[in-house]
CSV table of C-alpha atoms and ligand atoms in Angstrom, one decimal:
chain,number,residue,atom,x,y,z
A,1,UNK,CA,13.1,9.7,95.1
A,2,UNK,CA,15.0,6.9,96.9
A,3,UNK,CA,18.7,6.5,96.2
A,4,UNK,CA,20.4,3.1,96.0
A,5,UNK,CA,24.1,2.4,96.1
A,6,UNK,CA,25.2,-1.0,94.9
A,7,UNK,CA,28.5,-2.5,96.3
A,8,UNK,CA,29.8,-5.5,94.3
A,9,UNK,CA,32.2,-8.1,95.5
A,10,UNK,CA,33.5,-11.0,93.3
A,11,UNK,CA,33.4,-12.1,89.7
A,12,UNK,CA,32.1,-10.6,86.5
A,13,UNK,CA,28.9,-12.6,86.9
A,14,UNK,CA,28.3,-10.6,90.0
A,15,UNK,CA,29.1,-7.3,88.3
A,16,UNK,CA,26.6,-8.3,85.6
A,17,UNK,CA,24.0,-9.2,88.2
A,18,UNK,CA,24.6,-5.8,89.9
A,19,UNK,CA,24.1,-4.1,86.5
A,20,UNK,CA,20.8,-6.0,86.1
A,21,UNK,CA,19.6,-5.0,89.6
A,22,UNK,CA,20.6,-1.4,88.8
A,23,UNK,CA,18.5,-1.6,85.6
A,24,UNK,CA,15.5,-3.0,87.4
A,25,UNK,CA,15.6,-0.4,90.1
A,26,UNK,CA,16.1,2.5,87.8
A,27,UNK,CA,13.1,1.2,85.8
A,28,UNK,CA,11.1,1.2,89.0
A,29,UNK,CA,11.9,4.9,89.7
A,30,UNK,CA,15.0,4.6,92.0
A,31,UNK,CA,18.1,6.6,91.5
A,32,UNK,CA,21.4,4.6,91.4
A,33,UNK,CA,24.0,6.7,93.2
A,34,UNK,CA,27.8,6.2,93.2
A,35,UNK,CA,28.0,7.8,96.6
A,36,UNK,CA,27.5,5.4,99.4
A,37,UNK,CA,26.9,8.1,102.1
A,38,UNK,CA,24.1,9.7,100.1
A,39,UNK,CA,22.2,6.4,99.7
A,40,UNK,CA,18.8,5.5,101.3
A,41,UNK,CA,19.5,1.8,100.5
A,42,UNK,CA,22.7,-0.1,100.1
A,43,UNK,CA,22.7,-3.4,98.2
A,44,UNK,CA,25.7,-5.5,98.9
A,45,UNK,CA,26.2,-8.1,96.1
A,46,UNK,CA,28.4,-10.7,97.8
A,47,UNK,CA,30.9,-13.5,96.8
A,48,UNK,CA,31.5,-16.8,98.6
A,49,UNK,CA,34.3,-18.3,96.6
A,50,UNK,CA,36.9,-17.6,99.2
A,51,UNK,CA,36.8,-17.0,102.9
A,52,UNK,CA,38.5,-13.7,102.4
A,53,UNK,CA,35.8,-12.4,100.0
A,54,UNK,CA,33.2,-13.3,102.6
A,55,UNK,CA,35.1,-11.6,105.4
A,56,UNK,CA,35.3,-8.4,103.4
A,57,UNK,CA,31.6,-8.4,102.6
A,58,UNK,CA,30.8,-9.1,106.3
A,59,UNK,CA,32.8,-6.1,107.5
A,60,UNK,CA,31.3,-3.9,104.8
A,61,UNK,CA,27.8,-5.0,105.8
A,62,UNK,CA,28.6,-4.5,109.5
A,63,UNK,CA,29.6,-0.9,109.0
A,64,UNK,CA,26.9,0.0,106.4
A,65,UNK,CA,24.0,-1.5,108.2
A,66,UNK,CA,24.6,0.8,111.2
A,67,UNK,CA,23.6,3.8,109.1
A,68,UNK,CA,21.7,2.6,106.1
A,69,UNK,CA,19.0,0.1,105.1
A,70,UNK,CA,21.0,-2.8,103.7
A,71,UNK,CA,20.0,-5.6,101.4
A,72,UNK,CA,22.4,-8.5,101.1
A,73,UNK,CA,22.4,-10.3,97.7
A,74,UNK,CA,24.6,-12.8,95.8
A,75,UNK,CA,26.4,-16.0,96.7
A,76,UNK,CA,27.0,-15.3,100.4
A,77,UNK,CA,23.3,-14.4,100.8
A,78,UNK,CA,22.4,-17.7,99.2
A,79,UNK,CA,24.7,-19.6,101.5
A,80,UNK,CA,24.1,-17.9,104.9
A,81,UNK,CA,20.5,-16.8,104.5
A,82,UNK,CA,18.9,-16.4,107.9
A,83,UNK,CA,22.2,-16.1,109.7
A,84,UNK,CA,22.7,-12.7,108.1
A,85,UNK,CA,19.3,-11.5,109.3
A,86,UNK,CA,20.1,-12.7,112.8
A,87,UNK,CA,23.6,-11.2,112.9
A,88,UNK,CA,22.9,-7.7,111.5
A,89,UNK,CA,19.8,-5.9,112.8
A,90,UNK,CA,20.3,-3.2,110.1
A,91,UNK,CA,19.9,-5.7,107.2
A,92,UNK,CA,16.4,-5.5,105.7
A,93,UNK,CA,16.5,-8.4,103.3
A,94,UNK,CA,18.6,-11.2,102.1
A,95,UNK,CA,18.3,-12.1,98.5
A,96,UNK,CA,19.7,-15.3,97.1
A,97,UNK,CA,21.2,-15.8,93.6
A,98,UNK,CA,17.9,-17.0,92.2
A,99,UNK,CA,15.7,-14.2,93.4
A,100,UNK,CA,17.2,-10.8,92.5
A,101,UNK,CA,14.8,-10.4,89.6
A,102,UNK,CA,12.3,-9.3,92.2
A,103,UNK,CA,14.6,-6.6,93.8
A,104,UNK,CA,12.2,-3.7,93.1
A,105,UNK,CA,9.4,-5.4,95.2
A,106,UNK,CA,11.8,-6.7,97.8
A,107,UNK,CA,13.3,-3.2,98.5
A,108,UNK,CA,9.8,-1.9,99.3
A,109,UNK,CA,8.9,-4.7,101.7
A,110,UNK,CA,8.9,-3.6,105.4
A,111,UNK,CA,9.2,-7.0,107.0
A,112,UNK,CA,12.8,-8.3,107.4
A,113,UNK,CA,13.2,-11.6,105.6
A,114,UNK,CA,15.1,-14.0,103.4
A,115,UNK,CA,14.3,-14.5,99.7
A,116,UNK,CA,16.1,-17.6,98.6
A,117,UNK,CA,13.7,-19.9,96.7
A,118,UNK,CA,13.9,-21.3,93.2
A,119,UNK,CA,14.2,-18.9,90.2
A,120,UNK,CA,10.9,-17.1,89.9
A,121,UNK,CA,11.4,-15.1,86.7
A,122,UNK,CA,13.5,-15.8,83.7
A,123,UNK,CA,16.5,-13.9,84.8
A,124,UNK,CA,18.1,-14.2,81.3
A,125,UNK,CA,15.5,-11.8,80.0
A,126,UNK,CA,16.5,-9.0,82.4
A,127,UNK,CA,18.9,-7.1,80.3
A,128,UNK,CA,19.1,-3.4,81.2
A,129,UNK,CA,21.9,-1.7,79.5
A,130,UNK,CA,23.5,1.7,79.7
A,131,UNK,CA,23.8,4.3,76.9
A,132,UNK,CA,27.2,5.4,75.9
A,133,UNK,CA,29.1,2.2,76.9
A,134,UNK,CA,31.6,0.5,74.6
A,135,UNK,CA,32.2,-2.7,76.5
A,136,UNK,CA,29.6,-4.9,78.1
A,137,UNK,CA,28.6,-8.3,79.4
A,138,UNK,CA,25.9,-10.8,78.9
A,139,UNK,CA,25.3,-14.2,80.3
A,140,UNK,CA,25.0,-17.3,78.2
A,141,UNK,CA,24.7,-19.9,80.9
A,142,UNK,CA,24.6,-20.0,84.6
A,143,UNK,CA,25.4,-22.5,87.3
A,144,UNK,CA,27.9,-25.4,87.3
A,145,UNK,CA,27.7,-29.2,87.4
A,146,UNK,CA,31.4,-29.8,87.9
A,147,UNK,CA,31.6,-29.9,91.7
A,148,UNK,CA,35.4,-29.3,91.9
A,149,UNK,CA,36.0,-30.4,95.5
A,150,UNK,CA,37.1,-26.9,96.7
A,151,UNK,CA,34.4,-24.9,95.1
A,152,UNK,CA,31.1,-23.5,96.5
A,153,UNK,CA,29.7,-22.3,93.2
A,154,UNK,CA,27.6,-25.3,92.3
A,155,UNK,CA,25.9,-25.0,95.7
A,156,UNK,CA,25.2,-21.3,95.5
A,157,UNK,CA,24.6,-20.9,91.8
A,158,UNK,CA,22.8,-24.2,91.2
A,159,UNK,CA,22.9,-26.6,88.2
A,160,UNK,CA,23.9,-25.5,84.7
A,161,UNK,CA,21.2,-23.7,82.7
A,162,UNK,CA,21.9,-22.5,79.2
A,163,UNK,CA,20.1,-19.6,77.7
A,164,UNK,CA,18.1,-19.7,74.5
A,165,UNK,CA,20.3,-18.7,71.5
A,166,UNK,CA,17.7,-16.4,70.1
A,167,UNK,CA,17.5,-14.4,73.4
A,168,UNK,CA,21.3,-14.0,73.4
A,169,UNK,CA,21.4,-12.9,69.7
A,170,UNK,CA,18.5,-10.4,70.3
A,171,UNK,CA,20.3,-8.9,73.3
A,172,UNK,CA,23.5,-8.6,71.3
A,173,UNK,CA,21.5,-6.9,68.5
A,174,UNK,CA,20.2,-4.4,71.0
A,175,UNK,CA,23.6,-3.8,72.4
A,176,UNK,CA,25.0,-3.3,68.9
A,177,UNK,CA,22.3,-0.6,68.2
A,178,UNK,CA,23.1,1.1,71.5
A,179,UNK,CA,26.8,1.5,70.5
A,180,UNK,CA,28.4,-1.4,72.4
A,181,UNK,CA,31.5,-2.6,70.5
A,182,UNK,CA,32.8,-5.4,72.6
A,183,UNK,CA,30.8,-8.0,74.5
A,184,UNK,CA,32.0,-10.6,77.0
A,185,UNK,CA,29.8,-13.7,77.1
A,186,UNK,CA,29.7,-15.0,80.6
A,187,UNK,CA,29.2,-18.5,82.0
A,188,UNK,CA,30.8,-20.6,84.8
A,189,UNK,CA,31.7,-23.1,82.1
A,190,UNK,CA,30.9,-21.7,78.6
A,191,UNK,CA,32.0,-24.9,76.9
A,192,UNK,CA,29.0,-26.7,78.3
A,193,UNK,CA,26.7,-24.2,76.7
A,194,UNK,CA,23.9,-26.1,74.9
A,195,UNK,CA,20.7,-24.7,73.6
A,196,UNK,CA,18.5,-27.8,73.5
A,197,UNK,CA,15.6,-26.2,71.6
A,198,UNK,CA,17.8,-25.2,68.7
A,199,UNK,CA,20.4,-27.9,69.2
A,200,UNK,CA,23.3,-25.3,69.2
A,201,UNK,CA,26.5,-25.7,71.1
A,202,UNK,CA,28.9,-22.8,72.2
A,203,UNK,CA,30.8,-22.8,68.9
A,204,UNK,CA,27.5,-22.7,67.0
A,205,UNK,CA,26.4,-19.7,69.2
A,206,UNK,CA,29.7,-17.9,68.5
A,207,UNK,CA,29.4,-18.4,64.7
A,208,UNK,CA,26.0,-16.6,64.8
A,209,UNK,CA,27.0,-14.0,67.4
A,210,UNK,CA,29.8,-12.7,65.2
A,211,UNK,CA,27.2,-11.8,62.5
A,212,UNK,CA,25.4,-9.3,64.8
A,213,UNK,CA,25.7,-5.7,63.5
A,214,UNK,CA,27.6,-3.1,65.4
A,215,UNK,CA,29.4,-5.5,67.7
A,216,UNK,CA,33.0,-5.6,66.7
A,217,UNK,CA,34.5,-8.1,69.1
A,218,UNK,CA,33.2,-11.0,71.2
A,219,UNK,CA,35.0,-12.5,74.2
A,220,UNK,CA,34.0,-15.2,76.6
A,221,UNK,CA,34.9,-16.8,79.9
A,222,UNK,CA,35.4,-19.2,81.6
A,223,UNK,CA,36.5,-22.3,79.6
A,224,UNK,CA,36.9,-25.5,81.5
A,225,UNK,CA,40.0,-27.3,80.3
A,226,UNK,CA,38.2,-30.7,80.3
A,227,UNK,CA,35.6,-29.5,77.9
A,228,UNK,CA,37.6,-27.2,75.6
A,229,UNK,CA,36.9,-28.7,72.2
A,230,UNK,CA,38.9,-28.6,69.0
A,231,UNK,CA,35.8,-27.1,67.4
A,232,UNK,CA,35.9,-24.1,69.8
A,233,UNK,CA,39.6,-23.5,69.2
A,234,UNK,CA,39.0,-23.8,65.4
A,235,UNK,CA,36.0,-21.4,65.6
A,236,UNK,CA,38.1,-18.7,67.4
A,237,UNK,CA,40.9,-19.3,64.8
A,238,UNK,CA,38.4,-18.8,61.9
A,239,UNK,CA,36.4,-15.8,63.1
A,240,UNK,CA,38.3,-12.5,63.3
A,241,UNK,CA,35.6,-10.9,65.5
A,242,UNK,CA,36.4,-13.4,68.3
A,243,UNK,CA,39.0,-12.2,70.7
A,244,UNK,CA,42.3,-14.2,70.6
A,245,UNK,CA,42.1,-15.1,74.3
A,246,UNK,CA,41.2,-18.0,76.5
A,247,UNK,CA,40.8,-18.0,80.2
A,248,UNK,CA,41.6,-21.5,81.1
A,249,UNK,CA,42.0,-22.3,84.8
A,250,UNK,CA,44.8,-24.7,85.5
A,251,UNK,CA,44.4,-24.8,89.3
A,252,UNK,CA,47.3,-27.2,89.7
A,253,UNK,CA,50.1,-28.8,87.7
A,254,UNK,CA,50.0,-32.1,89.7
A,255,UNK,CA,47.8,-35.0,88.5
A,256,UNK,CA,47.5,-36.2,92.0
A,257,UNK,CA,46.2,-32.8,93.2
A,258,UNK,CA,44.0,-32.4,90.1
A,259,UNK,CA,42.4,-35.7,91.0
A,260,UNK,CA,41.8,-34.6,94.6
A,261,UNK,CA,40.3,-31.4,93.3
A,262,UNK,CA,38.0,-33.4,91.1
A,263,UNK,CA,39.0,-31.4,88.0
A,264,UNK,CA,38.6,-34.4,85.6
A,265,UNK,CA,41.7,-33.7,83.5
A,266,UNK,CA,45.5,-34.2,83.8
A,267,UNK,CA,48.3,-31.8,83.4
A,268,UNK,CA,49.1,-33.5,80.1
A,269,UNK,CA,45.6,-32.9,78.8
A,270,UNK,CA,45.9,-29.2,79.8
A,271,UNK,CA,49.2,-28.9,78.1
A,272,UNK,CA,47.8,-30.5,74.9
A,273,UNK,CA,45.0,-27.8,74.9
A,274,UNK,CA,47.5,-25.0,75.3
A,275,UNK,CA,49.6,-26.4,72.4
A,276,UNK,CA,46.5,-26.7,70.2
A,277,UNK,CA,45.5,-23.1,70.9
A,278,UNK,CA,49.0,-21.8,70.1
A,279,UNK,CA,49.2,-23.9,67.0
A,280,UNK,CA,45.9,-22.7,65.5
A,281,UNK,CA,45.8,-19.2,66.9
A,282,UNK,CA,49.2,-17.4,66.7
A,283,UNK,CA,49.6,-14.8,69.4
A,284,UNK,CA,46.5,-16.0,71.3
A,285,UNK,CA,46.7,-14.9,74.9
A,286,UNK,CA,46.0,-17.5,77.6
A,287,UNK,CA,45.2,-16.5,81.2
A,288,UNK,CA,44.5,-18.9,84.1
A,289,UNK,CA,43.6,-19.4,87.7
A,290,UNK,CA,45.9,-21.2,90.1
A,291,UNK,CA,44.9,-22.5,93.5
A,292,UNK,CA,47.8,-23.2,95.9
A,293,UNK,CA,47.7,-25.1,99.2
A,294,UNK,CA,44.8,-27.4,98.5
A,295,UNK,CA,44.4,-30.3,100.9
A,296,UNK,CA,47.0,-32.9,100.2
A,297,UNK,CA,49.3,-30.7,98.1
A,298,UNK,CA,52.9,-31.6,98.9
A,299,UNK,CA,56.1,-29.7,98.0
A,300,UNK,CA,56.5,-31.9,95.0
A,301,UNK,CA,53.0,-31.2,93.7
A,302,UNK,CA,53.5,-27.5,94.1
A,303,UNK,CA,56.8,-27.7,92.2
A,304,UNK,CA,54.9,-29.3,89.3
A,305,UNK,CA,52.5,-26.3,89.3
A,306,UNK,CA,55.5,-24.0,89.2
A,307,UNK,CA,57.0,-26.0,86.3
A,308,UNK,CA,53.8,-25.9,84.4
A,309,UNK,CA,53.6,-22.1,84.8
A,310,UNK,CA,57.2,-21.7,83.7
A,311,UNK,CA,56.6,-23.9,80.7
A,312,UNK,CA,53.3,-22.5,79.5
A,313,UNK,CA,54.0,-18.8,80.2
A,314,UNK,CA,50.5,-17.5,80.9
A,315,UNK,CA,49.8,-13.9,79.9
A,316,UNK,CA,48.3,-13.5,83.4
A,317,UNK,CA,47.3,-15.7,86.3
A,318,UNK,CA,44.9,-15.1,89.1
A,319,UNK,CA,46.6,-17.0,92.0
A,320,UNK,CA,44.7,-18.0,95.1
A,321,UNK,CA,45.4,-19.5,98.5
A,322,UNK,CA,43.0,-22.3,99.3
A,323,UNK,CA,40.4,-21.7,102.0
A,324,UNK,CA,38.0,-24.5,103.0
A,325,UNK,CA,34.4,-23.8,102.0
A,326,UNK,CA,31.6,-25.3,104.2
A,327,UNK,CA,29.5,-27.9,102.5
A,328,UNK,CA,32.0,-28.7,99.7
A,329,UNK,CA,33.7,-32.1,99.3
A,330,UNK,CA,36.9,-30.3,100.3
A,331,UNK,CA,35.5,-29.7,103.8
A,332,UNK,CA,35.7,-33.4,104.5
A,333,UNK,CA,39.4,-33.6,103.5
A,334,UNK,CA,42.1,-32.7,106.0
A,335,UNK,CA,43.2,-29.1,105.3
A,336,UNK,CA,46.8,-30.5,105.5
A,337,UNK,CA,48.9,-27.5,104.3
A,338,UNK,CA,49.5,-25.1,107.1
A,339,UNK,CA,48.9,-21.4,106.7
A,340,UNK,CA,52.6,-20.5,106.6
A,341,UNK,CA,53.4,-23.0,103.8
A,342,UNK,CA,50.3,-21.8,101.9
A,343,UNK,CA,51.5,-18.2,102.1
A,344,UNK,CA,55.1,-19.2,101.0
A,345,UNK,CA,53.8,-21.1,98.0
A,346,UNK,CA,51.4,-18.2,97.1
A,347,UNK,CA,54.2,-15.6,97.3
A,348,UNK,CA,56.6,-17.9,95.4
A,349,UNK,CA,54.4,-18.4,92.4
A,350,UNK,CA,53.1,-14.8,92.5
A,351,UNK,CA,56.7,-13.6,92.1
A,352,UNK,CA,57.4,-16.0,89.3
A,353,UNK,CA,54.2,-15.1,87.4
A,354,UNK,CA,54.8,-11.4,87.8
A,355,UNK,CA,58.0,-11.8,85.8
A,356,UNK,CA,56.3,-14.1,83.2
A,357,UNK,CA,53.4,-11.6,82.7
A,358,UNK,CA,55.9,-8.7,82.2
A,359,UNK,CA,57.9,-10.8,79.7
A,360,UNK,CA,54.8,-11.8,77.9
A,361,UNK,CA,53.7,-8.1,77.6
A,362,UNK,CA,57.2,-7.1,76.4
A,363,UNK,CA,57.1,-9.8,73.8
A,364,UNK,CA,54.4,-7.8,72.0
A,365,UNK,CA,56.7,-4.9,71.3
A,366,UNK,CA,56.9,-4.5,67.5
A,367,UNK,CA,53.7,-6.5,66.9
A,368,UNK,CA,50.7,-5.0,65.1
A,369,UNK,CA,47.1,-5.7,66.3
A,370,UNK,CA,43.6,-4.4,66.3
A,371,UNK,CA,42.4,-2.4,69.3
A,372,UNK,CA,39.1,-0.8,70.2
A,373,UNK,CA,39.5,2.6,71.9
A,374,UNK,CA,37.4,2.4,75.1
A,375,UNK,CA,38.3,5.2,77.5
A,376,UNK,CA,40.4,8.2,78.2
A,377,UNK,CA,43.7,7.2,79.9
A,378,UNK,CA,43.0,6.9,83.6
A,379,UNK,CA,46.4,8.0,84.9
A,380,UNK,CA,47.5,10.1,81.9
A,381,UNK,CA,45.1,12.5,80.1
A,382,UNK,CA,47.4,12.7,77.1
A,383,UNK,CA,46.6,9.0,76.4
A,384,UNK,CA,43.6,6.9,75.4
A,385,UNK,CA,43.0,3.3,76.6
A,386,UNK,CA,42.3,0.8,73.9
A,387,UNK,CA,41.8,-3.0,74.3
A,388,UNK,CA,43.5,-5.3,71.9
A,389,UNK,CA,42.0,-8.5,70.3
A,390,UNK,CA,44.2,-10.4,72.8
A,391,UNK,CA,42.5,-8.7,75.7
A,392,UNK,CA,45.3,-6.5,76.7
A,393,UNK,CA,45.1,-2.8,77.4
A,394,UNK,CA,47.2,-0.6,75.1
A,395,UNK,CA,47.8,3.1,75.7
A,396,UNK,CA,47.8,5.3,72.6
A,397,UNK,CA,48.2,9.0,72.2
A,398,UNK,CA,45.1,11.1,72.6
A,399,UNK,CA,43.9,12.2,69.2
A,400,UNK,CA,44.6,8.8,67.6
A,401,UNK,CA,40.9,8.3,67.3
A,402,UNK,CA,37.6,8.5,69.1
A,403,UNK,CA,36.1,6.3,71.8
A,404,UNK,CA,34.5,3.2,70.1
A,405,UNK,CA,36.8,3.3,67.0
A,406,UNK,CA,38.8,0.2,66.0
A,407,UNK,CA,42.4,1.1,65.2
A,408,UNK,CA,45.4,-0.8,64.0
A,409,UNK,CA,48.1,-0.4,66.6
A,410,UNK,CA,51.8,-1.1,66.6
A,411,UNK,CA,53.1,-1.9,70.1
A,412,UNK,CA,56.0,0.3,71.0
A,413,UNK,CA,56.5,-0.4,74.7
A,414,UNK,CA,55.2,-2.1,77.8
A,415,UNK,CA,54.6,-0.8,81.2
A,416,UNK,CA,54.5,-3.9,83.3
A,417,UNK,CA,51.4,-5.7,81.8
A,418,UNK,CA,50.0,-2.7,80.0
A,419,UNK,CA,51.1,-2.0,76.5
A,420,UNK,CA,52.0,1.3,74.8
A,421,UNK,CA,51.5,1.8,71.1
A,422,UNK,CA,50.9,4.0,68.1
A,423,UNK,CA,48.2,3.9,65.5
A,424,UNK,CA,49.4,3.0,62.0
B,501,5AD,N1,39.7,-21.3,98.0
B,501,5AD,C1,40.5,-20.5,97.2
B,501,5AD,N2,40.3,-20.2,95.9
B,501,5AD,C2,39.2,-20.8,95.4
B,501,5AD,N3,38.7,-20.7,94.1
B,501,5AD,C3,37.6,-21.4,94.0
B,501,5AD,N4,37.3,-22.0,95.3
B,501,5AD,C4,38.3,-21.6,96.1
B,501,5AD,C5,38.6,-21.8,97.5
B,501,5AD,N5,37.8,-22.6,98.2
B,501,5AD,C6,39.4,-20.1,93.0
B,501,5AD,C7,39.7,-21.0,91.8
B,501,5AD,C8,38.7,-20.5,90.8
B,501,5AD,C9,38.6,-19.1,91.1
B,501,5AD,C10,37.4,-18.4,90.6
B,501,5AD,O1,38.6,-19.0,92.5
B,501,5AD,O2,41.0,-20.8,91.4
B,501,5AD,O3,39.1,-20.8,89.5
B,502,SF4,FE1,33.8,-24.1,90.7
B,502,SF4,FE2,34.9,-26.1,89.3
B,502,SF4,FE3,32.4,-25.2,88.6
B,502,SF4,FE4,34.6,-23.6,88.2
B,502,SF4,S1,34.1,-25.6,87.2
B,502,SF4,S2,32.6,-23.0,89.1
B,502,SF4,S3,35.9,-24.2,89.9
B,502,SF4,S4,33.0,-26.2,90.5
């Protein structure tokens, strides 16, 4: 019996693709191992979004391919293709983002080669799931048509493709029967979801998804600020099974930089969306992505980003330092911010956001909310981890319920961004 270890870099979409590869391979008789050293094959599912992510994957591949048969999958595989085969003699195959559905056949192939053609199988219909899980993912759409000038995703994940509503509902139904309680619907831009056959948009999909038996909570990401409709905000406000949470990437608070980034909205529009969310959905959490040091970003632009972050008070922000990606529109712009300034800006805003995130967590003390118990406490065995309907982790005493239960929690404290609570 051959053993396969899967190493995943990058976003939740990649984690989900790794789960799907694991499912296909176990169906084909392979054992998925958690021990890298014990594996016959190592699949490295890579990310290309930032230079740093690629560098980490490259060094992992370099070390692993000396001892194991390595297969490189994901965004970097799609981007670099043959270069990976040439550079690493121990790499057996390179599998692009459209081709992983064939992983069980690819792994058996003796000849070293690149698989990076167009989608061969309906990847949306590959949906292996694990027994005994409480939280899971599924994809509703893939690809991106937005072409933000810094971003490689449209090139490595292709154009937007929305999945048929019935296939999503069927999968949610299966997950409900298997015991999943919370599902995250994934898409690069979920607001652009549109099922042409049934003429259903994302809000329409959500209204049907909440009716699926067994699933107690539905979350989704990522929402593009330019496409976030009133209808979607109203839908989240109206449906108690939808998590009170939006991941809404700001990237920059300067209209000039947003324009250079080709984001197609202004800081004012973004602010308007945040106000609408907070008006219709009290206590809704809002998280974001911020990109510092983009080409052309001056001190004054960065200051506007800082001011936006101070004003909005995101519950959490993923903050990144710009790195040029080959083949994007950004590559042709002068990378005008030097590394030292990029780093200063990064640290500056990280520091600010850390305080804001902690304050936002503490603001929950005394509040009551629904939480799903999802795991034993990782650091403390006397505790259970539960996830709130605002997508925060709350630690509750062991014995407050069993895994999978929904409990009403009163928040009693905050440990940085994690909450502490008691069941009422
Ligand atoms: N450099 C740094 N960060 C990037 N992101 C996307 N492209 C780049 C890049 N070239 C960030 C954006 C995006 C998140 C997923 O990654 O903030 O929202
Ligand atoms: Fe990249 Fe922009 Fe598409 Fe997001 S919306 S995946 S940042 S191109």
